[in-house]
Short mmCIF file of C-alpha atoms in Angstrom, two decimals:
data_model
loop_
_atom_site.label_atom_id
_atom_site.label_comp_id
_atom_site.label_asym_id
_atom_site.label_seq_id
_atom_site.Cartn_x
_atom_site.Cartn_y
_atom_site.Cartn_z
CA MET U 1 5.24 226.18 62.50
CA SER U 2 7.19 226.68 59.65
CA ILE U 3 10.90 226.03 59.81
CA THR U 4 13.64 225.92 56.97
CA LEU U 5 16.82 224.14 57.63
CA THR U 6 19.97 223.30 55.57
CA TYR U 7 21.82 219.91 56.51
CA LEU U 8 25.63 219.93 56.07
CA PHE U 9 26.95 216.51 56.08
CA ASP U 10 29.29 214.22 54.52
CA PRO U 11 28.08 210.31 53.95
CA LEU U 12 31.35 209.12 55.76
CA CYS U 13 30.72 211.14 58.77
CA GLY U 14 30.66 208.81 61.92
CA TRP U 15 28.91 212.07 63.45
CA CYS U 16 26.34 212.33 60.47
CA TYR U 17 25.40 208.81 60.88
CA GLY U 18 25.12 209.43 64.63
CA ALA U 19 22.55 212.30 64.02
CA HIS U 20 20.54 210.44 61.22
CA PRO U 21 17.68 209.15 63.44
CA MET U 22 17.21 212.72 64.58
CA ILE U 23 17.45 214.22 61.21
CA GLU U 24 14.51 211.62 60.18
CA LYS U 25 12.43 212.57 62.93
CA ILE U 26 12.95 216.26 62.33
CA VAL U 27 11.90 215.92 58.62
CA GLN U 28 8.80 213.97 59.51
CA HIS U 29 7.67 217.08 61.74
CA PRO U 30 4.82 219.15 59.97
CA GLY U 31 6.18 222.39 58.68
CA VAL U 32 9.72 221.59 58.64
CA ALA U 33 11.91 221.78 55.37
CA VAL U 34 15.39 220.06 55.11
CA THR U 35 17.70 220.60 52.25
CA LEU U 36 20.36 218.33 52.22
CA ALA U 37 23.87 219.82 51.41
CA PRO U 38 26.95 217.17 51.08
CA VAL U 39 30.09 219.23 51.34
CA GLY U 40 32.54 216.67 50.62
CA LEU U 41 34.45 216.83 53.55
CA PHE U 42 36.41 213.45 52.86
CA ALA U 43 36.33 213.57 49.37
CA GLY U 44 38.85 213.72 46.42
CA ASP U 45 41.68 215.58 47.31
CA LYS U 46 40.43 215.63 51.27
CA ALA U 47 40.42 211.79 51.00
CA ARG U 48 42.93 209.98 52.90
CA PRO U 49 44.55 206.21 53.11
CA MET U 50 43.39 204.20 55.83
CA ASP U 51 46.11 203.05 58.21
CA ALA U 52 46.36 201.49 61.76
CA ALA U 53 46.62 204.85 63.61
CA PHE U 54 43.52 206.33 61.66
CA ALA U 55 41.44 203.00 62.31
CA ASN U 56 42.13 203.01 65.80
CA TYR U 57 41.15 206.56 66.08
CA ALA U 58 37.92 206.17 64.08
CA TRP U 59 36.92 203.12 66.08
CA GLN U 60 37.42 205.03 69.24
CA ASN U 61 35.35 208.02 67.97
CA ASP U 62 32.41 205.62 66.97
CA GLN U 63 32.30 204.20 70.31
CA ARG U 64 31.35 207.48 71.77
CA ILE U 65 29.03 208.14 69.04
CA ALA U 66 27.06 204.84 69.46
CA GLN U 67 27.10 205.78 73.43
CA LEU U 68 25.69 209.17 72.67
CA THR U 69 23.08 207.91 69.95
CA GLY U 70 22.57 204.26 70.03
CA GLN U 71 23.80 203.74 66.64
CA SER U 72 25.27 200.60 65.74
CA PHE U 73 29.00 200.08 64.62
CA SER U 74 29.33 196.63 63.85
CA THR U 75 32.31 194.28 64.00
CA LEU U 76 31.92 193.71 60.38
CA TYR U 77 32.62 197.31 59.80
CA ARG U 78 35.70 197.55 62.19
CA THR U 79 37.04 194.48 60.16
CA ASN U 80 36.12 195.10 56.51
CA VAL U 81 36.22 198.86 56.48
CA LEU U 82 38.75 200.32 59.18
CA GLU U 83 41.35 197.65 59.13
CA VAL U 84 41.57 196.71 55.51
CA THR U 85 45.19 197.57 54.38
CA GLY U 86 45.45 199.82 51.69
CA GLY U 87 41.85 200.96 51.76
CA LEU U 88 40.82 204.40 51.17
CA PHE U 89 38.73 207.12 53.31
CA ASP U 90 36.93 208.93 50.41
CA SER U 91 33.31 210.06 50.56
CA GLU U 92 33.34 211.09 46.70
CA ALA U 93 31.52 207.76 45.66
CA ALA U 94 28.81 208.01 48.07
CA THR U 95 28.25 211.73 47.49
CA LEU U 96 27.98 210.90 43.93
CA GLY U 97 25.38 208.32 44.51
CA LEU U 98 23.28 210.95 46.60
CA VAL U 99 23.69 213.40 43.79
CA ALA U 100 22.25 210.74 41.29
CA VAL U 101 19.55 209.85 43.93
CA ALA U 102 18.79 213.53 43.79
CA HIS U 103 18.46 213.99 40.07
CA GLU U 104 16.40 210.91 39.72
CA ALA U 105 14.26 210.70 42.86
CA PRO U 106 14.87 213.66 44.80
CA LEU U 107 12.41 212.56 47.45
CA CYS U 108 14.58 209.68 48.22
CA GLU U 109 18.05 211.24 48.96
CA LEU U 110 17.41 211.01 52.73
CA THR U 111 16.51 207.40 52.44
CA ALA U 112 19.31 206.66 50.20
CA LEU U 113 21.92 208.22 52.71
CA LYS U 114 20.46 206.09 55.63
CA ALA U 115 20.99 202.74 53.26
CA ILE U 116 24.71 203.89 52.15
CA GLN U 117 25.33 204.74 55.86
CA HIS U 118 23.70 201.22 57.32
CA ALA U 119 25.74 199.23 54.58
CA ARG U 120 29.28 200.99 55.71
CA TYR U 121 28.52 201.02 59.67
CA VAL U 122 26.44 197.74 60.19
CA ASP U 123 26.93 195.40 57.09
CA GLY U 124 30.86 196.48 56.57
CA ARG U 125 30.79 197.36 53.13
CA GLN U 126 33.24 199.33 51.40
CA THR U 127 31.15 202.61 50.49
CA SER U 128 34.55 204.25 49.08
CA ASP U 129 33.67 202.21 46.12
CA SER U 130 31.73 203.25 43.24
CA ALA U 131 30.65 199.62 42.32
CA VAL U 132 29.55 199.11 45.77
CA ILE U 133 27.39 202.51 46.09
CA ALA U 134 25.79 201.43 42.79
CA ASP U 135 24.94 198.08 44.22
CA ILE U 136 23.43 199.58 47.24
CA LEU U 137 21.20 201.99 45.35
CA ALA U 138 19.78 199.07 43.10
CA GLU U 139 19.16 196.99 46.27
CA ALA U 140 17.07 200.20 47.41
CA ASN U 141 15.06 200.16 44.29
CA LEU U 142 17.03 203.06 42.79
CA GLN U 143 18.18 201.72 39.63
CA ALA U 144 18.26 204.81 37.54
CA ALA U 145 20.44 206.48 39.97
CA ALA U 146 22.65 203.20 40.23
CA ASP U 147 23.23 203.38 36.45
CA HIS U 148 24.48 206.98 36.55
CA VAL U 149 26.90 206.13 39.06
CA ARG U 150 28.26 203.21 37.23
CA GLN U 151 28.60 205.47 34.07
CA ARG U 152 29.94 208.50 35.72
CA SER U 153 28.52 210.49 32.93
CA PRO U 154 29.76 214.18 32.53
CA GLN U 155 26.11 215.28 33.77
CA LEU U 156 26.39 213.52 37.24
CA ILE U 157 30.08 214.67 37.48
CA ALA U 158 29.02 218.36 36.85
CA LEU U 159 26.02 218.12 39.35
CA TYR U 160 28.21 216.67 41.92
CA ARG U 161 30.53 219.43 41.57
CA GLN U 162 27.76 221.93 41.99
CA ARG U 163 26.20 220.34 44.99
CA VAL U 164 29.69 219.97 46.79
CA GLU U 165 30.73 223.37 46.18
CA ALA U 166 27.41 224.89 47.09
CA GLY U 167 27.92 222.89 50.52
CA ARG U 168 31.30 224.12 51.06
CA ALA U 169 30.49 227.81 50.18
CA GLU U 170 27.68 227.62 53.12
CA MET U 171 30.64 226.11 55.56
CA ALA U 172 32.62 229.12 54.59
CA ARG U 173 29.72 231.78 54.72
CA PHE U 174 29.08 230.67 58.32
CA ALA U 175 32.73 229.43 59.36
CA VAL U 176 31.74 225.98 60.08
CA ARG U 177 34.62 223.37 60.36
CA GLY U 178 32.66 220.31 60.56
CA VAL U 179 29.72 218.41 59.93
CA PRO U 180 26.65 217.67 60.85
CA THR U 181 25.63 221.01 60.91
CA LEU U 182 22.04 222.38 60.48
CA ILE U 183 21.63 226.16 59.38
CA ALA U 184 17.97 227.35 60.14
CA GLY U 185 15.99 230.35 58.70
CA GLN U 186 16.14 231.95 55.33
CA GLY U 187 17.72 235.17 53.84
CA GLN U 188 19.73 237.50 56.22
CA GLN U 189 17.89 235.58 59.03
CA ARG U 190 19.83 232.20 58.89
CA ARG U 191 21.93 230.91 61.56
CA VAL U 192 23.81 227.97 62.72
CA LEU U 193 22.43 225.55 65.38
CA PRO U 194 24.30 223.91 68.05
CA SER U 195 25.09 220.50 66.70
CA ASP U 196 24.68 218.81 69.97
CA LEU U 197 20.78 219.05 69.78
CA LEU U 198 20.99 216.15 66.84
CA PHE U 199 22.52 213.86 69.72
CA ASN U 200 19.85 212.13 71.79
CA PRO U 201 19.69 208.31 72.58
CA THR U 202 15.87 208.71 72.57
CA ASN U 203 16.31 210.69 69.15
CA ASP U 204 13.28 212.70 70.64
CA PRO U 205 12.97 215.83 68.62
CA SER U 206 11.11 218.21 71.00
CA MET U 207 13.99 219.90 72.40
CA PHE U 208 15.65 220.72 68.83
CA LEU U 209 12.10 221.89 67.47
CA ALA U 210 12.17 224.01 70.64
CA ALA U 211 15.29 225.40 70.07
CA VAL U 212 14.56 226.78 66.62
CA SER U 213 10.85 227.66 66.62
#
């Protein structure tokens, strides 16, 4: 069995965090190739300030994700991320970090995404902050990528824009409005898969693989 997938995501998307265990299982399956495609859904001009109304909305949504997937959303996350006055919901820094990892250690990008998600949703760290992202990457033994994030070199910014523009182009091509989204196939045979296949408390990939094989 040979399956080619493109994974549209944003590192600050709670549903993408919920889907991550299933993505890990899918990637480990023989014959499955997954390309990560960050879309900058909450980056730059799409970022927004954190306020009480948004924090409450996000927390309620997170509880639903937790029930569906078993993923943890800690009190530290609620207190130190959602409820911080003047905070920002901006995925640019986290996406820059992943682009830096893809450049320096491409086989580690999915692992870096997991580390960033865990830092936010479990450890309650502010992953909209570039310095925090650099620290997370360094702790994951991805020092070269961490240095790129701290320096914000023109090369990294150019790579970031290229990746995000490509991801957004895929969203537009398939009329996708949100993430996580998986696109299966190659060439003219590509199709969007139902996202609910990614949410299963047992994280059993058999139903997903049967749907795409």
